[in-house]
Amino acid sequence: LNLGLRYEFLTLPTEAHDGFGVLPNFFTSTTTPVKTLWATNPTTKNFDPRIGFSWDPSGSGRTAIRAGFGIFDVLPLPYVYTIGNSLTLPFSLQTGASLKNFPGSFPTGALSVIGFDPKKAGARFVDQHPPRSYAMNWNLNIQHEISRNVTAMVGYVGSHTVHEDVTYDDANMVVPSIIDHRAFYPLPVGSGTIANPNVGFIRPIIWDGTASYEGLQSQVQVRTSHG
């Protein structure tokens, strides 16, 4: 019998100059500076129980019944937020080009020459109170020694993950009209009012992903003899 308990947490991500920026409200806000990317830390209670056993029901040493269950945390590591942040305010203003002459205006006057528009800059919407994300994994198998050199095993495995982080390249889309519980988008494509006209594209982080798996596994193992 195996019993275990793991504790695994992360501190809140910070930026050297408190430079993170998020949208407090998806539909009406502009990018607002924040000290930490999340207001609350979802990992402080990451206690992960583990249990497993192996049992020989006959005592003959030829049959084994094994099972296990464990919780495994899916931590919000830097890859979750760095890619999106590098392309949005305040780390990225706006890409642009100009055929006008730059002598005497670069660098302080370059933005005005290009025509920087803060309403076209990318922004981030991040759930400020994310839930804990974790995976539950379990298995059960029976192994039997048919003969001295032949062993067979059949097993069942499963997993279920909740609150996985999900992101999109641009969630600032045209808001559809809801008629009879159906969504209708205006034509031609690209017309209509986007969800938040105060910013450009929006890259969100939303913890609503889930995954599950169940499977049957079997194995027959034959050990060679006489070389």
Short mmCIF file of N, CA and C in Angstrom, two decimals, residues 53-209:
data_model
loop_
_atom_site.label_atom_id
_atom_site.label_comp_id
_atom_site.label_asym_id
_atom_site.label_seq_id
_atom_site.Cartn_x
_atom_site.Cartn_y
_atom_site.Cartn_z
N PHE A 53 -2.08 0.55 -4.54
CA PHE A 53 -1.86 -0.72 -3.85
C PHE A 53 -1.58 -1.81 -4.87
N SER A 54 -0.94 -2.85 -4.39
CA SER A 54 -0.72 -4.08 -5.15
C SER A 54 -1.05 -5.25 -4.24
N TRP A 55 -1.89 -6.17 -4.72
CA TRP A 55 -2.43 -7.23 -3.86
C TRP A 55 -2.37 -8.56 -4.59
N ASP A 56 -1.89 -9.56 -3.88
CA ASP A 56 -1.88 -10.94 -4.39
C ASP A 56 -3.01 -11.69 -3.70
N PRO A 57 -4.16 -11.87 -4.37
CA PRO A 57 -5.32 -12.45 -3.68
C PRO A 57 -5.13 -13.90 -3.28
N SER A 58 -4.33 -14.67 -4.03
CA SER A 58 -4.18 -16.09 -3.72
C SER A 58 -2.96 -16.38 -2.86
N GLY A 59 -2.03 -15.46 -2.82
CA GLY A 59 -0.82 -15.71 -2.06
C GLY A 59 0.18 -16.60 -2.76
N SER A 60 -0.11 -16.95 -4.01
CA SER A 60 0.76 -17.85 -4.74
C SER A 60 1.89 -17.13 -5.46
N GLY A 61 1.80 -15.80 -5.55
CA GLY A 61 2.81 -15.05 -6.26
C GLY A 61 2.62 -15.06 -7.77
N ARG A 62 1.46 -15.55 -8.25
CA ARG A 62 1.23 -15.64 -9.70
C ARG A 62 0.22 -14.61 -10.20
N THR A 63 -0.56 -14.03 -9.28
CA THR A 63 -1.58 -13.05 -9.67
C THR A 63 -1.40 -11.79 -8.85
N ALA A 64 -1.52 -10.64 -9.51
CA ALA A 64 -1.41 -9.35 -8.82
C ALA A 64 -2.52 -8.43 -9.30
N ILE A 65 -3.20 -7.82 -8.36
CA ILE A 65 -4.20 -6.79 -8.65
C ILE A 65 -3.62 -5.46 -8.18
N ARG A 66 -3.54 -4.51 -9.10
CA ARG A 66 -2.93 -3.22 -8.78
C ARG A 66 -3.90 -2.10 -9.14
N ALA A 67 -3.88 -1.03 -8.37
CA ALA A 67 -4.72 0.14 -8.65
C ALA A 67 -4.06 1.38 -8.05
N GLY A 68 -4.40 2.52 -8.60
CA GLY A 68 -3.85 3.76 -8.08
C GLY A 68 -4.70 4.95 -8.49
N PHE A 69 -4.61 6.01 -7.70
CA PHE A 69 -5.31 7.26 -7.98
C PHE A 69 -4.46 8.41 -7.48
N GLY A 70 -4.43 9.49 -8.27
CA GLY A 70 -3.67 10.66 -7.85
C GLY A 70 -4.20 11.92 -8.47
N ILE A 71 -3.95 13.03 -7.79
CA ILE A 71 -4.25 14.36 -8.32
C ILE A 71 -2.94 15.05 -8.65
N PHE A 72 -2.88 15.64 -9.84
CA PHE A 72 -1.66 16.28 -10.33
C PHE A 72 -2.00 17.69 -10.79
N ASP A 73 -1.31 18.68 -10.24
CA ASP A 73 -1.61 20.07 -10.56
C ASP A 73 -1.09 20.46 -11.94
N VAL A 74 -1.87 21.29 -12.62
CA VAL A 74 -1.46 21.91 -13.88
C VAL A 74 -1.15 23.37 -13.55
N LEU A 75 0.11 23.65 -13.32
CA LEU A 75 0.50 24.97 -12.83
C LEU A 75 0.50 26.01 -13.96
N PRO A 76 0.14 27.25 -13.65
CA PRO A 76 0.19 28.33 -14.66
C PRO A 76 1.63 28.82 -14.83
N LEU A 77 2.42 28.04 -15.56
CA LEU A 77 3.83 28.36 -15.77
C LEU A 77 3.98 29.53 -16.75
N PRO A 78 5.18 30.09 -16.87
CA PRO A 78 5.34 31.32 -17.68
C PRO A 78 4.85 31.22 -19.12
N TYR A 79 4.89 30.03 -19.73
CA TYR A 79 4.42 29.95 -21.11
C TYR A 79 2.94 30.32 -21.24
N VAL A 80 2.19 30.23 -20.16
CA VAL A 80 0.77 30.54 -20.20
C VAL A 80 0.54 32.02 -20.53
N TYR A 81 1.42 32.88 -20.01
CA TYR A 81 1.14 34.31 -20.15
C TYR A 81 2.19 35.11 -20.92
N THR A 82 3.41 34.60 -21.07
CA THR A 82 4.45 35.43 -21.68
C THR A 82 4.21 35.66 -23.17
N ILE A 83 3.75 34.67 -23.90
CA ILE A 83 3.58 34.82 -25.34
C ILE A 83 2.55 35.90 -25.65
N GLY A 84 1.42 35.83 -24.99
CA GLY A 84 0.38 36.83 -25.24
C GLY A 84 0.77 38.22 -24.76
N ASN A 85 1.49 38.29 -23.63
CA ASN A 85 1.87 39.60 -23.10
C ASN A 85 2.86 40.31 -24.00
N SER A 86 3.72 39.57 -24.65
CA SER A 86 4.76 40.19 -25.47
C SER A 86 4.18 40.90 -26.70
N LEU A 87 2.93 40.61 -27.05
CA LEU A 87 2.32 41.19 -28.24
C LEU A 87 1.25 42.23 -27.92
N THR A 88 1.08 42.52 -26.63
CA THR A 88 0.01 43.45 -26.24
C THR A 88 0.58 44.56 -25.34
N LEU A 89 -0.25 45.58 -25.12
CA LEU A 89 0.15 46.65 -24.21
C LEU A 89 0.43 46.11 -22.82
N PRO A 90 1.43 46.65 -22.11
CA PRO A 90 2.31 47.76 -22.50
C PRO A 90 3.61 47.32 -23.17
N PHE A 91 3.77 46.03 -23.45
CA PHE A 91 5.03 45.54 -23.99
C PHE A 91 5.12 45.72 -25.50
N SER A 92 4.00 45.83 -26.16
CA SER A 92 3.99 46.06 -27.59
C SER A 92 2.93 47.10 -27.90
N LEU A 93 3.32 48.16 -28.56
CA LEU A 93 2.37 49.24 -28.85
C LEU A 93 1.55 48.92 -30.09
N GLN A 94 2.20 49.00 -31.23
CA GLN A 94 1.49 48.77 -32.48
C GLN A 94 2.51 48.67 -33.59
N THR A 95 2.34 47.73 -34.49
CA THR A 95 3.22 47.66 -35.65
C THR A 95 2.71 48.60 -36.73
N GLY A 96 3.64 49.22 -37.43
CA GLY A 96 3.22 50.16 -38.46
C GLY A 96 4.39 50.54 -39.33
N ALA A 97 4.10 51.18 -40.42
CA ALA A 97 5.14 51.62 -41.34
C ALA A 97 4.74 52.96 -41.93
N SER A 98 5.72 53.71 -42.37
CA SER A 98 5.46 55.01 -42.96
C SER A 98 6.49 55.29 -44.04
N LEU A 99 6.04 55.93 -45.11
CA LEU A 99 6.93 56.33 -46.18
C LEU A 99 7.46 57.75 -45.97
N LYS A 100 7.03 58.39 -44.88
CA LYS A 100 7.49 59.73 -44.58
C LYS A 100 8.94 59.69 -44.11
N ASN A 101 9.58 60.86 -44.23
CA ASN A 101 10.98 60.95 -43.80
C ASN A 101 11.07 61.00 -42.28
N PHE A 102 12.08 60.28 -41.72
CA PHE A 102 12.27 60.23 -40.28
C PHE A 102 13.39 61.12 -39.77
N PRO A 103 14.28 61.65 -40.61
CA PRO A 103 15.39 62.45 -40.05
C PRO A 103 14.88 63.58 -39.16
N GLY A 104 15.47 63.67 -37.99
CA GLY A 104 15.10 64.71 -37.03
C GLY A 104 13.90 64.37 -36.18
N SER A 105 13.17 63.29 -36.53
CA SER A 105 11.97 62.95 -35.74
C SER A 105 12.14 61.66 -34.96
N PHE A 106 13.18 60.89 -35.27
CA PHE A 106 13.36 59.61 -34.58
C PHE A 106 14.31 59.79 -33.39
N PRO A 107 14.04 59.26 -32.20
CA PRO A 107 12.92 58.36 -31.95
C PRO A 107 11.69 59.03 -31.37
N THR A 108 11.83 60.25 -30.84
CA THR A 108 10.73 60.81 -30.06
C THR A 108 9.51 61.13 -30.90
N GLY A 109 9.69 61.43 -32.16
CA GLY A 109 8.54 61.77 -32.99
C GLY A 109 8.08 60.68 -33.90
N ALA A 110 8.64 59.47 -33.74
CA ALA A 110 8.33 58.39 -34.67
C ALA A 110 6.87 57.94 -34.58
N LEU A 111 6.34 57.91 -33.38
CA LEU A 111 4.96 57.45 -33.22
C LEU A 111 3.98 58.37 -33.94
N SER A 112 4.23 59.66 -33.85
CA SER A 112 3.31 60.59 -34.52
C SER A 112 3.43 60.50 -36.03
N VAL A 113 4.62 60.17 -36.52
CA VAL A 113 4.79 60.03 -37.96
C VAL A 113 4.06 58.79 -38.47
N ILE A 114 4.19 57.70 -37.70
CA ILE A 114 3.51 56.46 -38.10
C ILE A 114 2.01 56.60 -37.91
N GLY A 115 1.60 57.36 -36.91
CA GLY A 115 0.18 57.50 -36.65
C GLY A 115 -0.32 56.47 -35.66
N PHE A 116 0.35 56.36 -34.50
CA PHE A 116 -0.04 55.39 -33.49
C PHE A 116 -1.43 55.68 -32.95
N ASP A 117 -2.26 54.64 -32.93
CA ASP A 117 -3.62 54.75 -32.41
C ASP A 117 -3.79 53.75 -31.27
N PRO A 118 -3.91 54.21 -30.01
CA PRO A 118 -4.04 53.28 -28.88
C PRO A 118 -5.25 52.35 -29.00
N LYS A 119 -6.25 52.77 -29.79
CA LYS A 119 -7.43 51.92 -29.94
C LYS A 119 -7.17 50.73 -30.86
N LYS A 120 -5.99 50.72 -31.50
CA LYS A 120 -5.65 49.58 -32.34
C LYS A 120 -4.61 48.67 -31.71
N ALA A 121 -4.16 49.04 -30.51
CA ALA A 121 -3.15 48.23 -29.82
C ALA A 121 -3.80 47.00 -29.19
N GLY A 122 -3.05 45.92 -29.15
CA GLY A 122 -3.56 44.68 -28.56
C GLY A 122 -3.67 44.78 -27.05
N ALA A 123 -4.57 44.01 -26.47
CA ALA A 123 -4.81 44.04 -25.04
C ALA A 123 -5.00 42.62 -24.53
N ARG A 124 -4.91 42.48 -23.20
CA ARG A 124 -5.10 41.18 -22.55
C ARG A 124 -6.28 41.25 -21.59
N PHE A 125 -7.09 40.20 -21.67
CA PHE A 125 -8.12 40.02 -20.65
C PHE A 125 -7.77 38.73 -19.91
N VAL A 126 -7.51 38.85 -18.61
CA VAL A 126 -7.08 37.71 -17.79
C VAL A 126 -8.03 37.56 -16.62
N ASP A 127 -8.56 36.37 -16.44
CA ASP A 127 -9.41 36.09 -15.29
C ASP A 127 -8.63 36.42 -14.02
N GLN A 128 -9.11 37.41 -13.25
CA GLN A 128 -8.37 37.86 -12.08
C GLN A 128 -8.48 36.93 -10.88
N HIS A 129 -9.43 36.01 -10.92
CA HIS A 129 -9.59 35.05 -9.83
C HIS A 129 -9.70 33.64 -10.43
N PRO A 130 -8.61 33.14 -11.00
CA PRO A 130 -8.67 31.85 -11.70
C PRO A 130 -8.86 30.69 -10.73
N PRO A 131 -9.55 29.65 -11.16
CA PRO A 131 -9.70 28.44 -10.33
C PRO A 131 -8.44 27.59 -10.41
N ARG A 132 -8.35 26.66 -9.51
CA ARG A 132 -7.23 25.71 -9.52
C ARG A 132 -7.40 24.74 -10.69
N SER A 133 -6.31 24.50 -11.41
CA SER A 133 -6.33 23.56 -12.53
C SER A 133 -5.57 22.31 -12.14
N TYR A 134 -6.19 21.15 -12.34
CA TYR A 134 -5.54 19.90 -11.93
C TYR A 134 -6.09 18.73 -12.75
N ALA A 135 -5.33 17.66 -12.72
CA ALA A 135 -5.71 16.42 -13.40
C ALA A 135 -5.87 15.31 -12.38
N MET A 136 -6.90 14.49 -12.57
CA MET A 136 -7.12 13.28 -11.76
C MET A 136 -6.81 12.07 -12.65
N ASN A 137 -5.85 11.27 -12.23
CA ASN A 137 -5.44 10.08 -12.99
C ASN A 137 -5.67 8.83 -12.15
N TRP A 138 -6.18 7.77 -12.78
CA TRP A 138 -6.42 6.53 -12.05
C TRP A 138 -6.18 5.33 -12.98
N ASN A 139 -5.96 4.19 -12.35
CA ASN A 139 -5.75 2.96 -13.14
C ASN A 139 -6.05 1.74 -12.29
N LEU A 140 -6.39 0.66 -12.96
CA LEU A 140 -6.64 -0.64 -12.33
C LEU A 140 -6.21 -1.71 -13.31
N ASN A 141 -5.40 -2.66 -12.85
CA ASN A 141 -5.00 -3.75 -13.74
C ASN A 141 -4.83 -5.05 -12.98
N ILE A 142 -4.99 -6.14 -13.70
CA ILE A 142 -4.81 -7.50 -13.15
C ILE A 142 -3.75 -8.20 -14.00
N GLN A 143 -2.75 -8.74 -13.35
CA GLN A 143 -1.67 -9.44 -14.03
C GLN A 143 -1.61 -10.87 -13.51
N HIS A 144 -1.46 -11.81 -14.45
CA HIS A 144 -1.44 -13.23 -14.06
C HIS A 144 -0.33 -13.96 -14.82
N GLU A 145 0.38 -14.79 -14.10
CA GLU A 145 1.42 -15.61 -14.70
C GLU A 145 0.80 -16.92 -15.18
N ILE A 146 0.65 -17.03 -16.51
CA ILE A 146 0.02 -18.22 -17.09
C ILE A 146 0.95 -19.41 -16.99
N SER A 147 2.19 -19.22 -17.31
CA SER A 147 3.22 -20.23 -17.15
C SER A 147 4.49 -19.54 -16.69
N ARG A 148 5.58 -20.31 -16.58
CA ARG A 148 6.79 -19.72 -16.04
C ARG A 148 7.31 -18.57 -16.90
N ASN A 149 7.08 -18.62 -18.20
CA ASN A 149 7.61 -17.60 -19.11
C ASN A 149 6.54 -16.75 -19.79
N VAL A 150 5.27 -16.95 -19.45
CA VAL A 150 4.20 -16.20 -20.10
C VAL A 150 3.36 -15.48 -19.04
N THR A 151 3.22 -14.16 -19.21
CA THR A 151 2.44 -13.35 -18.28
C THR A 151 1.45 -12.50 -19.09
N ALA A 152 0.21 -12.42 -18.61
CA ALA A 152 -0.83 -11.62 -19.27
C ALA A 152 -1.34 -10.56 -18.30
N MET A 153 -1.69 -9.41 -18.87
CA MET A 153 -2.21 -8.30 -18.07
C MET A 153 -3.34 -7.61 -18.82
N VAL A 154 -4.38 -7.22 -18.09
CA VAL A 154 -5.45 -6.42 -18.64
C VAL A 154 -5.73 -5.28 -17.65
N GLY A 155 -5.93 -4.08 -18.18
CA GLY A 155 -6.07 -2.94 -17.28
C GLY A 155 -6.99 -1.87 -17.82
N TYR A 156 -7.42 -1.01 -16.93
CA TYR A 156 -8.27 0.13 -17.25
C TYR A 156 -7.58 1.39 -16.72
N VAL A 157 -7.47 2.42 -17.57
CA VAL A 157 -6.85 3.67 -17.16
C VAL A 157 -7.79 4.83 -17.50
N GLY A 158 -7.70 5.88 -16.73
CA GLY A 158 -8.55 7.04 -16.97
C GLY A 158 -7.93 8.31 -16.44
N SER A 159 -8.38 9.43 -16.96
CA SER A 159 -7.93 10.73 -16.47
C SER A 159 -9.00 11.77 -16.75
N HIS A 160 -9.02 12.80 -15.93
CA HIS A 160 -9.95 13.91 -16.11
C HIS A 160 -9.27 15.17 -15.62
N THR A 161 -9.16 16.16 -16.50
CA THR A 161 -8.51 17.42 -16.19
C THR A 161 -9.55 18.55 -16.22
N VAL A 162 -9.48 19.44 -15.26
CA VAL A 162 -10.45 20.54 -15.17
C VAL A 162 -9.71 21.87 -15.09
N HIS A 163 -10.40 22.93 -15.54
CA HIS A 163 -9.92 24.32 -15.46
C HIS A 163 -8.60 24.51 -16.18
N GLU A 164 -8.47 23.94 -17.36
CA GLU A 164 -7.27 24.18 -18.15
C GLU A 164 -7.33 25.60 -18.74
N ASP A 165 -6.15 26.21 -18.83
CA ASP A 165 -6.13 27.57 -19.39
C ASP A 165 -6.32 27.51 -20.91
N VAL A 166 -7.15 28.43 -21.41
CA VAL A 166 -7.47 28.53 -22.83
C VAL A 166 -7.21 29.96 -23.26
N THR A 167 -6.62 30.14 -24.44
CA THR A 167 -6.38 31.47 -24.96
C THR A 167 -6.72 31.51 -26.44
N TYR A 168 -6.93 32.71 -26.97
CA TYR A 168 -7.25 32.92 -28.37
C TYR A 168 -6.36 34.04 -28.91
N ASP A 169 -6.10 34.01 -30.20
CA ASP A 169 -5.33 35.09 -30.81
C ASP A 169 -6.10 36.40 -30.77
N ASP A 170 -7.42 36.34 -30.96
CA ASP A 170 -8.23 37.55 -30.91
C ASP A 170 -9.66 37.18 -30.53
N ALA A 171 -10.05 37.63 -29.34
CA ALA A 171 -11.42 37.41 -28.89
C ALA A 171 -12.29 38.65 -29.05
N ASN A 172 -11.72 39.73 -29.59
CA ASN A 172 -12.48 40.97 -29.77
C ASN A 172 -13.23 40.91 -31.10
N MET A 173 -14.31 40.16 -31.11
CA MET A 173 -15.05 39.91 -32.33
C MET A 173 -16.34 40.72 -32.37
N VAL A 174 -16.98 40.73 -33.54
CA VAL A 174 -18.26 41.42 -33.70
C VAL A 174 -19.31 40.72 -32.82
N VAL A 175 -20.07 41.50 -32.11
CA VAL A 175 -21.10 40.95 -31.23
C VAL A 175 -22.32 40.57 -32.07
N PRO A 176 -22.77 39.33 -32.00
CA PRO A 176 -23.93 38.92 -32.80
C PRO A 176 -25.25 39.34 -32.16
N SER A 177 -26.29 39.30 -32.94
CA SER A 177 -27.65 39.50 -32.43
C SER A 177 -28.23 38.14 -32.08
N ILE A 178 -28.86 38.03 -30.91
CA ILE A 178 -29.45 36.77 -30.47
C ILE A 178 -30.95 36.81 -30.76
N ILE A 179 -31.39 35.95 -31.66
CA ILE A 179 -32.80 35.86 -32.04
C ILE A 179 -33.23 34.40 -31.92
N ASP A 180 -34.25 34.16 -31.10
CA ASP A 180 -34.74 32.80 -30.88
C ASP A 180 -33.61 31.87 -30.47
N HIS A 181 -32.76 32.36 -29.55
CA HIS A 181 -31.66 31.58 -28.98
C HIS A 181 -30.60 31.21 -30.03
N ARG A 182 -30.57 31.94 -31.13
CA ARG A 182 -29.56 31.71 -32.15
C ARG A 182 -28.79 33.00 -32.40
N ALA A 183 -27.51 32.85 -32.75
CA ALA A 183 -26.64 34.01 -32.98
C ALA A 183 -26.59 34.33 -34.47
N PHE A 184 -26.83 35.60 -34.79
CA PHE A 184 -26.78 36.07 -36.18
C PHE A 184 -25.73 37.17 -36.28
N TYR A 185 -24.78 37.00 -37.21
CA TYR A 185 -23.73 37.98 -37.42
C TYR A 185 -24.06 38.83 -38.66
N PRO A 186 -23.73 40.12 -38.62
CA PRO A 186 -24.06 41.00 -39.74
C PRO A 186 -23.19 40.70 -40.96
N LEU A 187 -23.74 40.99 -42.13
CA LEU A 187 -23.02 40.88 -43.40
C LEU A 187 -22.87 42.28 -44.00
N PRO A 188 -21.82 42.54 -44.73
CA PRO A 188 -20.73 41.61 -45.06
C PRO A 188 -19.84 41.33 -43.86
N VAL A 189 -19.00 40.30 -43.99
CA VAL A 189 -18.10 39.92 -42.91
C VAL A 189 -17.19 41.09 -42.57
N GLY A 190 -17.07 41.38 -41.28
CA GLY A 190 -16.25 42.50 -40.84
C GLY A 190 -17.05 43.73 -40.49
N SER A 191 -18.31 43.75 -40.87
CA SER A 191 -19.16 44.88 -40.50
C SER A 191 -19.72 44.63 -39.10
N GLY A 192 -20.34 45.64 -38.54
CA GLY A 192 -20.87 45.51 -37.20
C GLY A 192 -19.93 46.08 -36.17
N THR A 193 -20.33 46.05 -34.92
CA THR A 193 -19.56 46.62 -33.81
C THR A 193 -18.85 45.51 -33.06
N ILE A 194 -17.53 45.70 -32.85
CA ILE A 194 -16.79 44.70 -32.10
C ILE A 194 -17.09 44.83 -30.61
N ALA A 195 -16.74 43.80 -29.86
CA ALA A 195 -17.11 43.73 -28.44
C ALA A 195 -16.55 44.91 -27.65
N ASN A 196 -15.27 45.25 -27.89
CA ASN A 196 -14.66 46.37 -27.18
C ASN A 196 -13.98 47.28 -28.19
N PRO A 197 -14.62 48.37 -28.58
CA PRO A 197 -14.04 49.27 -29.58
C PRO A 197 -12.91 50.14 -29.03
N ASN A 198 -12.61 50.05 -27.74
CA ASN A 198 -11.58 50.88 -27.13
C ASN A 198 -10.17 50.34 -27.34
N VAL A 199 -10.06 49.08 -27.82
CA VAL A 199 -8.75 48.45 -28.02
C VAL A 199 -8.77 47.71 -29.35
N GLY A 200 -7.61 47.18 -29.71
CA GLY A 200 -7.53 46.36 -30.91
C GLY A 200 -7.89 44.91 -30.60
N PHE A 201 -7.00 43.99 -30.98
CA PHE A 201 -7.27 42.59 -30.68
C PHE A 201 -7.13 42.34 -29.19
N ILE A 202 -7.83 41.33 -28.69
CA ILE A 202 -7.78 40.96 -27.27
C ILE A 202 -7.35 39.50 -27.18
N ARG A 203 -6.29 39.26 -26.42
CA ARG A 203 -5.84 37.89 -26.16
C ARG A 203 -6.19 37.55 -24.71
N PRO A 204 -7.20 36.70 -24.50
CA PRO A 204 -7.63 36.39 -23.14
C PRO A 204 -6.96 35.13 -22.60
N ILE A 205 -7.01 34.99 -21.29
CA ILE A 205 -6.71 33.73 -20.62
C ILE A 205 -7.93 33.37 -19.79
N ILE A 206 -8.57 32.26 -20.16
CA ILE A 206 -9.79 31.83 -19.47
C ILE A 206 -9.60 30.38 -19.04
N TRP A 207 -9.86 30.09 -17.79
CA TRP A 207 -9.67 28.74 -17.26
C TRP A 207 -10.97 27.94 -17.35
N ASP A 208 -11.35 27.56 -18.56
CA ASP A 208 -12.58 26.78 -18.71
C ASP A 208 -12.36 25.53 -19.57
N GLY A 209 -11.11 25.16 -19.79
CA GLY A 209 -10.83 23.95 -20.58
C GLY A 209 -10.96 22.68 -19.75
#
